[in-house]
Amino acid sequence: MGYEAYLTLAIVMAVLIALIVSNIATDVILMSALAALVITGVLTPLEGLAGFSNPGVMTIATLYIVAAGLKETGAIQWIAGRLLGQPNGVRQGLAKVIMPTSVMSAFMNNTAVVAMFIPSIQEWSKRVNIPASKLLIPLSYAAILGGTCTLIGTSTNLVVDGLMQSTFDYKMGMFSLTWLGLPLLLVGGTFLYFFADRLLPDRQGTIEQLGNAREYSVDVIVDENGPLVGKTIEEAGLRNLSFGYLVEIHRGSRILSAVAPDTQLQAGDELVFIGAPECARELRQIHGLNPANGDVDTLKIASHERCLVEAVIGPEFVGLEQSIKDSRFRTRFQAAILSVSRNGQRITGKIGDIRLQVGDTLLLETGQDFVGQYRSRRDFLLVSAMNDSTPPAFSKAPFALYVLLGMVLLSASGLLSILEAAFLAAGAMLVTRCISVTKARRNIDLTVITVIAASFSLGEAMTKTGMAEQIAQWLMFGGMSPWVMLAIVYVLTTLFTEVITNNAAAILMFPIAVSIAQQLGVDHMPFVIAVMFAASASFIMPLGYQTNLMVMGPGGYQTSDFLKIGIPMSIIVSVTSIVLIPFIWAF
């Protein structure tokens, strides 16, 4: 080996140390490593940037658009509402979370599945009287395991498939991994079913207390053609919202206060909720509820292009001391006021009659360009958009599901590659307006794409300089058998993925695994599969996998909670994988 090999090893070690101990952004670290490899001549610019044209990376970027289309149409909420049901106890609740999560994670990005399920499970857990802390770590683990069942279930699978294509010109099929992924899901799911209740705490999430949040009154009307007519308050999911509570129902000339959970909803009922601003966002996600404020219907903005915004009235606001109606607020700002909070307390009474004062906080429904347009204007002291507050286009949910099904069938049948099928599906989402071009751009996580693409340069440098082969020789002391070496590769990848990103772990271990197989004189496929599954199976640390980090706050978890359930989970999955891989992909 020349100096380039040791320089590569030094850069890789520096990357690992920086990822573990520093607060520098992951994409900055990996791009710096790429630059160092190119500048020092270890890689040519074409080799260093090859990751950005890798089919696996481009497939991941395209699938972000498909997942966003499913989210924007409310397709996942539609499915969740029909599958969660009414469990009898924690174990049944776990089963109802694990099954749909794992199935959906097999066919779309598991991060997107978890993001969409978290608010649904928070609301549902209150309704069925099961602590969310008993369900959210199993949600993350089920999404991880479900993602291993198909090639598109997790970005790690696609990354390793991209490496296979560039190294061996070999493409995996949609269900090539199902023979191992499904047994792992069954074993891991069974463990969660029997032990999650015992190992996980009964703890409130960080967002379950309203505290001193700004309080608003939010009014909605039951759509006469919607699915909530005839359902009880509890069945409709309105009994225990995360950010607000139902105060009363206006039904014709009657006012129903202290509403019982078994009260049936009727068409045209006006429901009055009190809570934090996020309460309005929660209500927007429920199919069959419309804003009660008549001004909202007159906005010249399509429903699926609106969002919720908080705006604080400034001293130069044009309508100070005027009523909202007289200030012509809706016409002037193309925004409808849903509620007004003053000194942290909601203002009661008819919206149009409220006289606005400096410091009043308005909860608005408006277009998505409102924040950019008025953030620097003197009418408002502060303008802030609420995340994920755009109401889903529920009418397009069935079509979005058909697009997903078509993508899976085209790829599984071999008519198109996964990348080609993903291109068609993303195009269909855009053409049918399941998602707008602007939102499609926003939903492509460029940080993740950059991290993955830049990581390829490290793997390429290790292969080109011979460092991967050298590391493989260091690991093969004592003439160990292929099965023992497979276990070593699996465990090393698992340790890497707990402390650095799962994709970076897979890319770093791939050339080492291939070199070990070559030196043993056996097929490389079992070792590649071990890297693929070990990189995804991150259960021990919240930072090891993005879905673990996503549930940490909503579940009120501590790192010790992940250790308590994650260590046995990791051992069970690792042992099952190491035993089964050689039987499915022979050495």
Short mmCIF file of N, CA and C in Angstrom, two decimals, residues 443-497:
data_model
loop_
_atom_site.label_atom_id
_atom_site.label_comp_id
_atom_site.label_asym_id
_atom_site.label_seq_id
_atom_site.Cartn_x
_atom_site.Cartn_y
_atom_site.Cartn_z
N ASN A 443 -39.66 18.78 0.30
CA ASN A 443 -39.66 17.49 0.97
C ASN A 443 -38.46 16.63 0.62
N ILE A 444 -37.69 17.01 -0.39
CA ILE A 444 -36.45 16.29 -0.67
C ILE A 444 -35.41 16.75 0.34
N ASP A 445 -35.00 15.85 1.20
CA ASP A 445 -34.05 16.20 2.26
C ASP A 445 -32.63 16.22 1.67
N LEU A 446 -32.21 17.40 1.26
CA LEU A 446 -30.91 17.54 0.61
C LEU A 446 -29.75 17.21 1.55
N THR A 447 -29.96 17.41 2.85
CA THR A 447 -28.90 17.07 3.81
C THR A 447 -28.64 15.57 3.79
N VAL A 448 -29.70 14.78 3.81
CA VAL A 448 -29.55 13.32 3.77
C VAL A 448 -28.92 12.89 2.46
N ILE A 449 -29.39 13.46 1.35
CA ILE A 449 -28.85 13.10 0.04
C ILE A 449 -27.36 13.43 -0.03
N THR A 450 -26.99 14.59 0.49
CA THR A 450 -25.58 15.00 0.48
C THR A 450 -24.73 14.07 1.32
N VAL A 451 -25.22 13.71 2.51
CA VAL A 451 -24.47 12.82 3.40
C VAL A 451 -24.24 11.47 2.72
N ILE A 452 -25.29 10.92 2.12
CA ILE A 452 -25.15 9.61 1.48
C ILE A 452 -24.20 9.68 0.30
N ALA A 453 -24.39 10.68 -0.57
CA ALA A 453 -23.56 10.79 -1.76
C ALA A 453 -22.10 11.02 -1.41
N ALA A 454 -21.86 11.87 -0.41
CA ALA A 454 -20.47 12.15 -0.01
C ALA A 454 -19.83 10.93 0.64
N SER A 455 -20.65 10.12 1.32
CA SER A 455 -20.10 8.92 1.97
C SER A 455 -19.52 7.94 0.96
N PHE A 456 -20.07 7.94 -0.25
CA PHE A 456 -19.57 7.04 -1.29
C PHE A 456 -18.08 7.28 -1.55
N SER A 457 -17.64 8.52 -1.40
CA SER A 457 -16.23 8.81 -1.66
C SER A 457 -15.32 8.07 -0.69
N LEU A 458 -15.76 7.90 0.56
CA LEU A 458 -14.95 7.17 1.54
C LEU A 458 -14.83 5.70 1.14
N GLY A 459 -15.96 5.11 0.75
CA GLY A 459 -15.92 3.71 0.32
C GLY A 459 -15.05 3.51 -0.91
N GLU A 460 -15.16 4.43 -1.86
CA GLU A 460 -14.37 4.35 -3.08
C GLU A 460 -12.88 4.48 -2.76
N ALA A 461 -12.53 5.40 -1.86
CA ALA A 461 -11.12 5.59 -1.51
C ALA A 461 -10.56 4.36 -0.81
N MET A 462 -11.34 3.74 0.06
CA MET A 462 -10.87 2.53 0.76
C MET A 462 -10.64 1.38 -0.21
N THR A 463 -11.49 1.28 -1.22
CA THR A 463 -11.32 0.22 -2.22
C THR A 463 -10.13 0.52 -3.14
N LYS A 464 -10.05 1.75 -3.63
CA LYS A 464 -9.01 2.12 -4.60
C LYS A 464 -7.61 2.01 -4.02
N THR A 465 -7.46 2.44 -2.77
CA THR A 465 -6.12 2.46 -2.16
C THR A 465 -5.71 1.12 -1.57
N GLY A 466 -6.63 0.19 -1.49
CA GLY A 466 -6.33 -1.12 -0.90
C GLY A 466 -6.52 -1.16 0.60
N MET A 467 -6.98 -0.07 1.22
CA MET A 467 -7.16 -0.06 2.66
C MET A 467 -8.27 -1.02 3.11
N ALA A 468 -9.32 -1.16 2.31
CA ALA A 468 -10.39 -2.09 2.66
C ALA A 468 -9.86 -3.52 2.72
N GLU A 469 -9.00 -3.86 1.76
CA GLU A 469 -8.41 -5.20 1.73
C GLU A 469 -7.49 -5.41 2.94
N GLN A 470 -6.76 -4.36 3.31
CA GLN A 470 -5.86 -4.46 4.46
C GLN A 470 -6.64 -4.63 5.76
N ILE A 471 -7.71 -3.87 5.91
CA ILE A 471 -8.53 -4.01 7.12
C ILE A 471 -9.13 -5.41 7.19
N ALA A 472 -9.53 -5.94 6.03
CA ALA A 472 -10.07 -7.30 5.99
C ALA A 472 -9.02 -8.30 6.47
N GLN A 473 -7.76 -8.11 6.08
CA GLN A 473 -6.69 -9.00 6.53
C GLN A 473 -6.47 -8.89 8.03
N TRP A 474 -6.54 -7.67 8.56
CA TRP A 474 -6.37 -7.48 10.00
C TRP A 474 -7.48 -8.20 10.78
N LEU A 475 -8.68 -8.20 10.21
CA LEU A 475 -9.81 -8.83 10.91
C LEU A 475 -9.76 -10.35 10.83
N MET A 476 -9.09 -10.90 9.81
CA MET A 476 -9.09 -12.35 9.60
C MET A 476 -7.91 -13.03 10.29
N PHE A 477 -7.77 -12.82 11.58
CA PHE A 477 -6.69 -13.47 12.29
C PHE A 477 -7.13 -14.88 12.70
N GLY A 478 -6.21 -15.83 12.63
CA GLY A 478 -6.49 -17.18 13.11
C GLY A 478 -7.24 -18.05 12.14
N GLY A 479 -7.39 -17.65 10.88
CA GLY A 479 -8.06 -18.49 9.89
C GLY A 479 -9.48 -18.86 10.27
N MET A 480 -10.26 -17.88 10.63
CA MET A 480 -11.62 -18.14 11.08
C MET A 480 -12.53 -18.52 9.91
N SER A 481 -13.64 -19.19 10.24
CA SER A 481 -14.58 -19.67 9.23
C SER A 481 -15.40 -18.52 8.67
N PRO A 482 -16.01 -18.70 7.49
CA PRO A 482 -16.86 -17.65 6.92
C PRO A 482 -18.00 -17.24 7.85
N TRP A 483 -18.54 -18.20 8.59
CA TRP A 483 -19.67 -17.88 9.47
C TRP A 483 -19.22 -16.94 10.60
N VAL A 484 -18.04 -17.20 11.16
CA VAL A 484 -17.52 -16.33 12.22
C VAL A 484 -17.21 -14.94 11.66
N MET A 485 -16.64 -14.88 10.46
CA MET A 485 -16.34 -13.59 9.86
C MET A 485 -17.62 -12.83 9.52
N LEU A 486 -18.66 -13.56 9.13
CA LEU A 486 -19.96 -12.92 8.88
C LEU A 486 -20.47 -12.26 10.15
N ALA A 487 -20.32 -12.97 11.28
CA ALA A 487 -20.77 -12.42 12.56
C ALA A 487 -19.97 -11.17 12.92
N ILE A 488 -18.65 -11.20 12.66
CA ILE A 488 -17.80 -10.04 12.95
C ILE A 488 -18.22 -8.84 12.11
N VAL A 489 -18.47 -9.07 10.83
CA VAL A 489 -18.92 -7.98 9.94
C VAL A 489 -20.24 -7.41 10.44
N TYR A 490 -21.15 -8.29 10.81
CA TYR A 490 -22.47 -7.84 11.28
C TYR A 490 -22.34 -7.00 12.55
N VAL A 491 -21.57 -7.50 13.51
CA VAL A 491 -21.43 -6.78 14.79
C VAL A 491 -20.73 -5.44 14.60
N LEU A 492 -19.67 -5.41 13.77
CA LEU A 492 -18.97 -4.15 13.52
C LEU A 492 -19.90 -3.11 12.88
N THR A 493 -20.69 -3.56 11.91
CA THR A 493 -21.63 -2.64 11.25
C THR A 493 -22.66 -2.14 12.24
N THR A 494 -23.14 -3.02 13.12
CA THR A 494 -24.12 -2.61 14.14
C THR A 494 -23.53 -1.56 15.06
N LEU A 495 -22.27 -1.75 15.48
CA LEU A 495 -21.63 -0.76 16.35
C LEU A 495 -21.46 0.57 15.64
N PHE A 496 -21.06 0.53 14.36
CA PHE A 496 -20.89 1.76 13.60
C PHE A 496 -22.22 2.51 13.48
N THR A 497 -23.28 1.79 13.19
CA THR A 497 -24.55 2.47 12.92
C THR A 497 -25.15 3.08 14.18
#
